[in-house]
JSON list of C-alpha atoms in Angstrom, two decimals:
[
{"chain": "A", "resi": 1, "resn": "UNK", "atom": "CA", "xyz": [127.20, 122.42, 120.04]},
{"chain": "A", "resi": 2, "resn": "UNK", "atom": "CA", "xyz": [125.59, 119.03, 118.82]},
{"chain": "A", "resi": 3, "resn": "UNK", "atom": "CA", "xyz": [123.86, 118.64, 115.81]},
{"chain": "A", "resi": 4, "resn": "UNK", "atom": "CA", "xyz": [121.88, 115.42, 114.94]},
{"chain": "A", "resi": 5, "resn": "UNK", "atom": "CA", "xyz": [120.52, 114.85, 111.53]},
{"chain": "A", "resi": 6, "resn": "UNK", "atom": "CA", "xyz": [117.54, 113.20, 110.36]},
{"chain": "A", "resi": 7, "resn": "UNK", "atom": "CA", "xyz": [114.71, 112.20, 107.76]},
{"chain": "A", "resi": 8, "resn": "UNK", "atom": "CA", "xyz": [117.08, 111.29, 105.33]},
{"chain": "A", "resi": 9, "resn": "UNK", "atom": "CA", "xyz": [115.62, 108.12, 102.84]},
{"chain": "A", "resi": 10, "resn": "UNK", "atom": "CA", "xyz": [115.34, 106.71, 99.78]},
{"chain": "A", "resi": 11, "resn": "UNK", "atom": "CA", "xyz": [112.53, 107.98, 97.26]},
{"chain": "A", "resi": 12, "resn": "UNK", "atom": "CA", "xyz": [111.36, 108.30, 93.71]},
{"chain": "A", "resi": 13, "resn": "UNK", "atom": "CA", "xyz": [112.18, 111.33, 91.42]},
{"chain": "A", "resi": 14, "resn": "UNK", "atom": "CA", "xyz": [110.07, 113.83, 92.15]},
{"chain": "A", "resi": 15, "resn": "UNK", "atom": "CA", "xyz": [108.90, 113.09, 95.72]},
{"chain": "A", "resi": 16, "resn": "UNK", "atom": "CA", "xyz": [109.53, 115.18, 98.53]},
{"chain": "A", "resi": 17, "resn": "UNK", "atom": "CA", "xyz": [111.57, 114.70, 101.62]},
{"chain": "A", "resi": 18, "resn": "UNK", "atom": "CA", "xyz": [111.64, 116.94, 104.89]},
{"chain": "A", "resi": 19, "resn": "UNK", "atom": "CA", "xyz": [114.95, 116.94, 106.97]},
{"chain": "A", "resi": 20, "resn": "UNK", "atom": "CA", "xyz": [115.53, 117.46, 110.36]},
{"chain": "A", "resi": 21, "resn": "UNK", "atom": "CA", "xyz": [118.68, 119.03, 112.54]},
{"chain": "A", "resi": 22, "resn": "UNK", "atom": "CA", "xyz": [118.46, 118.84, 116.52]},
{"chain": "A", "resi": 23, "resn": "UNK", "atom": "CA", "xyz": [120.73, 121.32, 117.89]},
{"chain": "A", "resi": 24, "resn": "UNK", "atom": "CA", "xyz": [122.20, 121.51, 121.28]},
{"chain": "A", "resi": 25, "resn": "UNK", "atom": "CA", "xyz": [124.64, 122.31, 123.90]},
{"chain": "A", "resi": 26, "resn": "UNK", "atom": "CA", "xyz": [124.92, 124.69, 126.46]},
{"chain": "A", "resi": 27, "resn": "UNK", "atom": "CA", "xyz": [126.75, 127.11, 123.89]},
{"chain": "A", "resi": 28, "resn": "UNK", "atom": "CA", "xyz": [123.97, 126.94, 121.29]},
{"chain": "A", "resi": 29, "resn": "UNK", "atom": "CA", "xyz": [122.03, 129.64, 121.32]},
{"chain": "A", "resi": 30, "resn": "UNK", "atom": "CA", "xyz": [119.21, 130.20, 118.29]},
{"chain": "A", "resi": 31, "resn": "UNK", "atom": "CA", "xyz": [119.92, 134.02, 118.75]},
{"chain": "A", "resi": 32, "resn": "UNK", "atom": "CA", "xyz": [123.61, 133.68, 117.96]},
{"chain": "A", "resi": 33, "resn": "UNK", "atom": "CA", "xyz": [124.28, 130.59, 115.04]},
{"chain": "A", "resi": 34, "resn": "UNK", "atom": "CA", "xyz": [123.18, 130.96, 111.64]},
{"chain": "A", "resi": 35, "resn": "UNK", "atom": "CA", "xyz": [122.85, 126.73, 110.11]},
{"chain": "A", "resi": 36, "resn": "UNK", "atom": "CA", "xyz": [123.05, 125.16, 106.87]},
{"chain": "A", "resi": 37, "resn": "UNK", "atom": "CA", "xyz": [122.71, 122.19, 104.60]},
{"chain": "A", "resi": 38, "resn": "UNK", "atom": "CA", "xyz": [125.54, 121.00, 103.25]},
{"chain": "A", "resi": 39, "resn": "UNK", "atom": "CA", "xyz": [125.74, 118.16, 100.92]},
{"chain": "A", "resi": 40, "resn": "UNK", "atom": "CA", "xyz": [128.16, 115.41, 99.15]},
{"chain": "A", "resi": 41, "resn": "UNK", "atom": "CA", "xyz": [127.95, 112.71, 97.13]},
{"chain": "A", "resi": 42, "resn": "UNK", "atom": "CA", "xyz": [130.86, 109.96, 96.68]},
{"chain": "A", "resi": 43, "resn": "UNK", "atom": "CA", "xyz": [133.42, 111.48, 94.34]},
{"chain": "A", "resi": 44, "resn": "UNK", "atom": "CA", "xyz": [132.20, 114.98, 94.24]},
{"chain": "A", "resi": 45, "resn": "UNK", "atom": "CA", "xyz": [132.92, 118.15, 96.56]},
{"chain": "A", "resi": 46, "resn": "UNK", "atom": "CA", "xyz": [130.59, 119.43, 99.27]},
{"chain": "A", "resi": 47, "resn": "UNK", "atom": "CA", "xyz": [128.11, 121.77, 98.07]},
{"chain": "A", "resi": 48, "resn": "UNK", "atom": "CA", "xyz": [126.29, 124.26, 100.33]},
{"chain": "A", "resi": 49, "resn": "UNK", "atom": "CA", "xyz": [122.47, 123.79, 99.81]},
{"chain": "A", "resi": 50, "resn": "UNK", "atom": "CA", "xyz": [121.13, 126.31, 102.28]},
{"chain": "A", "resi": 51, "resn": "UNK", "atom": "CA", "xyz": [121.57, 128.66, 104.75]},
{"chain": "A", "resi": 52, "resn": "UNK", "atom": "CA", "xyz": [119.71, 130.49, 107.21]},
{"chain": "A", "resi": 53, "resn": "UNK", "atom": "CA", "xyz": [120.91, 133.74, 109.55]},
{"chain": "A", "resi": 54, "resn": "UNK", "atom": "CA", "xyz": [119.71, 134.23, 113.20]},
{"chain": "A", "resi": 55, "resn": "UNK", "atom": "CA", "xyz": [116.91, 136.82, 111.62]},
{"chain": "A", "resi": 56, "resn": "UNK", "atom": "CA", "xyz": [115.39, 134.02, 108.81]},
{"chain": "A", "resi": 57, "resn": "UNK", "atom": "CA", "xyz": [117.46, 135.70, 106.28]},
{"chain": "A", "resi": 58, "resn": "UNK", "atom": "CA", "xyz": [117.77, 132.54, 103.53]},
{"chain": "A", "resi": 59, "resn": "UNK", "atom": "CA", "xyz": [120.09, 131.89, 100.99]},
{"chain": "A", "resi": 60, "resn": "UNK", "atom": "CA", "xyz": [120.12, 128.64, 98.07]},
{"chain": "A", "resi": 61, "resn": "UNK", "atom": "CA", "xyz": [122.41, 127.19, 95.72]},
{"chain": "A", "resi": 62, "resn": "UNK", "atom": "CA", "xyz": [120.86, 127.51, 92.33]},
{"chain": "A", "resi": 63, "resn": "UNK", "atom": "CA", "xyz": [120.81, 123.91, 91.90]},
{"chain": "A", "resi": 64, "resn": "UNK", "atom": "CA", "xyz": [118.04, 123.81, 94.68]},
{"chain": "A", "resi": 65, "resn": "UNK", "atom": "CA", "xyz": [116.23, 127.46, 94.62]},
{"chain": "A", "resi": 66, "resn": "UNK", "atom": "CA", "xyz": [112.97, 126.53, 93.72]},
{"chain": "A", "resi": 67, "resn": "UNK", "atom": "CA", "xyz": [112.36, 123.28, 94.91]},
{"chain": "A", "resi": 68, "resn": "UNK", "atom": "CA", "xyz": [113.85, 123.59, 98.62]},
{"chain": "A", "resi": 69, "resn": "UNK", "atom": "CA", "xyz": [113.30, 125.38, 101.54]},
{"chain": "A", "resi": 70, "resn": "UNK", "atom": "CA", "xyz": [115.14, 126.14, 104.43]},
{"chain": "A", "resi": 71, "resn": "UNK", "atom": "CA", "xyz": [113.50, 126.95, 107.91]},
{"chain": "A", "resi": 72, "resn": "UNK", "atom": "CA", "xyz": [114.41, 127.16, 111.62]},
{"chain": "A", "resi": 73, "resn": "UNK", "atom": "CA", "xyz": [112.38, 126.81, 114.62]},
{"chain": "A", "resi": 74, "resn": "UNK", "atom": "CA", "xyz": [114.02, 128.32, 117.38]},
{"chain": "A", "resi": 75, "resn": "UNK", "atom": "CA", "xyz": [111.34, 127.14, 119.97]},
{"chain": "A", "resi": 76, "resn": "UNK", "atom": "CA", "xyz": [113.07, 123.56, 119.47]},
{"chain": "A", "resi": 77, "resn": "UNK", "atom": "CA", "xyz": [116.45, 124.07, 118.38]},
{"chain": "A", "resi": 78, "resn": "UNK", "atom": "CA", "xyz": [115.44, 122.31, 114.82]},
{"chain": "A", "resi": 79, "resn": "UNK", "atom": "CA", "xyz": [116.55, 123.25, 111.86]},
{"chain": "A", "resi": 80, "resn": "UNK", "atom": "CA", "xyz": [114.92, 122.00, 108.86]},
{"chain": "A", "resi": 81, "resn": "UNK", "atom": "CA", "xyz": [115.38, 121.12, 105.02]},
{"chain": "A", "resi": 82, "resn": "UNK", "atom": "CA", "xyz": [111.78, 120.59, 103.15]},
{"chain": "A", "resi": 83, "resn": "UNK", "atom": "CA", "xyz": [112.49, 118.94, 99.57]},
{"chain": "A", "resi": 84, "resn": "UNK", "atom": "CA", "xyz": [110.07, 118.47, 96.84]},
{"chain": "A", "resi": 85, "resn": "UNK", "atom": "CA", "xyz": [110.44, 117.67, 93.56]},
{"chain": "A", "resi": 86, "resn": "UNK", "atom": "CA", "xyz": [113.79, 115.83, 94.43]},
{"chain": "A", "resi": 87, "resn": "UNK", "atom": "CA", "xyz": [115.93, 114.44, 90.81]},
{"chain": "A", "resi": 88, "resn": "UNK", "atom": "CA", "xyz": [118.38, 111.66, 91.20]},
{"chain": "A", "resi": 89, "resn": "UNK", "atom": "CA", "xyz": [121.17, 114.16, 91.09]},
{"chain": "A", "resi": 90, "resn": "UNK", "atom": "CA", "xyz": [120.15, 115.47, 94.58]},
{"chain": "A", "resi": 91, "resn": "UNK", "atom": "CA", "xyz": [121.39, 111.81, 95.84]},
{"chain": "A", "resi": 92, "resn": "UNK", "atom": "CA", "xyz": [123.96, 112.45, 98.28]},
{"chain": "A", "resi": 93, "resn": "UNK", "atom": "CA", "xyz": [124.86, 112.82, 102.20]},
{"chain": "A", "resi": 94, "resn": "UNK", "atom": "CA", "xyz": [123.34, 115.82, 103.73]},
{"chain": "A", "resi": 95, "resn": "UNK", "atom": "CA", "xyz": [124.97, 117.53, 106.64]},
{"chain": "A", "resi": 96, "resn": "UNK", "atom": "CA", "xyz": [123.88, 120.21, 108.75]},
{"chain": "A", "resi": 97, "resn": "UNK", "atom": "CA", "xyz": [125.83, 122.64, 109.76]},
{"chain": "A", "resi": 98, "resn": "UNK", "atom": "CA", "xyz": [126.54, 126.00, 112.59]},
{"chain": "A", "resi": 99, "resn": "UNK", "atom": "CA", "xyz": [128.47, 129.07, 112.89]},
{"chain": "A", "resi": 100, "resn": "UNK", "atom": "CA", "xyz": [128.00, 132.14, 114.08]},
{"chain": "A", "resi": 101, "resn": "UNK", "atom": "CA", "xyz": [128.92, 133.65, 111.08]},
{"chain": "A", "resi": 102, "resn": "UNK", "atom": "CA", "xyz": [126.50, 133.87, 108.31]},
{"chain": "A", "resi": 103, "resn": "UNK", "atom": "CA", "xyz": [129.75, 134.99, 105.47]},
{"chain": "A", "resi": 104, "resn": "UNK", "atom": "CA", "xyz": [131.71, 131.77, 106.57]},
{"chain": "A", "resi": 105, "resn": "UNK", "atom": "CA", "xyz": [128.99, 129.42, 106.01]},
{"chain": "A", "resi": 106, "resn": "UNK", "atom": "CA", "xyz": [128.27, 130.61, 102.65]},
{"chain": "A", "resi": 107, "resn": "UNK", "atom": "CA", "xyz": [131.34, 130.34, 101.60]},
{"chain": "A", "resi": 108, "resn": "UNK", "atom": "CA", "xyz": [131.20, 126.93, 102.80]},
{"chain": "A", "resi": 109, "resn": "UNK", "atom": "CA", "xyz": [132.79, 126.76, 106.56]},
{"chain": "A", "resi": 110, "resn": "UNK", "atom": "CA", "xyz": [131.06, 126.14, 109.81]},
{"chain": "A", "resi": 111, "resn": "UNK", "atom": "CA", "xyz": [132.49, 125.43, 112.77]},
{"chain": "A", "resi": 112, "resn": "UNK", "atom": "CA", "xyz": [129.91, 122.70, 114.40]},
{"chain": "A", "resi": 113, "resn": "UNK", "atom": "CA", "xyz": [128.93, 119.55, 112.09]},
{"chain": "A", "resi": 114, "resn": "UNK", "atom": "CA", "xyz": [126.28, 116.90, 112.64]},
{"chain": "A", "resi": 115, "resn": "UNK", "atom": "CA", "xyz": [127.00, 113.15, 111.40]},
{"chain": "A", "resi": 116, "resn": "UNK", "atom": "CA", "xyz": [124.63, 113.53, 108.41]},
{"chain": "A", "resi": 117, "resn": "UNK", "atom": "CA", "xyz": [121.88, 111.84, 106.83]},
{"chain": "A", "resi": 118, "resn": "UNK", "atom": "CA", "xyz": [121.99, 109.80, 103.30]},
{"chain": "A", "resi": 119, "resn": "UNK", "atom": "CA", "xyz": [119.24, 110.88, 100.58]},
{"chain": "A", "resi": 120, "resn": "UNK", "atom": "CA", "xyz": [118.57, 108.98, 97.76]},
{"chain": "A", "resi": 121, "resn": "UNK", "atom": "CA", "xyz": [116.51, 109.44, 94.92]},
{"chain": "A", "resi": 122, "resn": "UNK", "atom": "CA", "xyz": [115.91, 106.83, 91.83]}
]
């Protein structure tokens, strides 16, 4: 499985970005891997962000819920990350993420990474 980030950008506090994660490889399958956001900033540990089971089943850390949104379309193999109202503290390298199992990635474990994309917000 490869995963390839993008969208990632600088902007102001309280603008919006929307990130993207192109999945493939002849093992992906939409019907079998559950993907995340991950993020981390220098000096920090990697948070989860999102997550997102093979039935649209979501979950969020609390630091996002609200302002975030996590969606899949399986017609494309995307996976995507819509951000509004983004705060300087959201600055950070955002990673996106696969597994087959939903438990593992939310507690923070995937098994298929992309390369990530840098956010930054001022």
């Amino acid at each position: 499985v490869q995963l390839v980030e993008s969208g990632g950008g600088s902007v102001q506090a309280g603008e919006s970005l929307r990130l993207s994660c192109a999945a493939s490889g002849y093992t992906y399958r939409s019907s079998r891997h559950c993907m995340a956001w991950f993020r981390q900033a220098p000096e920090k540990k990697r948070e989860e962000v999102a997550a997102i089971d093979t039935n649209g089943r979501t979950t969020y850390s609390d630091s996002v819920k609200g302002r975030f949104t996590i969606y899949r379309d399986n017609a494309k193999n995307t996976l995507y990350l819509q951000m509004n109202s983004l705060k300087p503290e959201d600055t950070a390298m955002y990673y996106c993420a696969a597994d087959t199992s939903f438990s593992a990635m939310v507690a923070g474990w995937a098994n298929y990474w992309g390369q990530g994309t840098q956010v930054t917000v001022s």
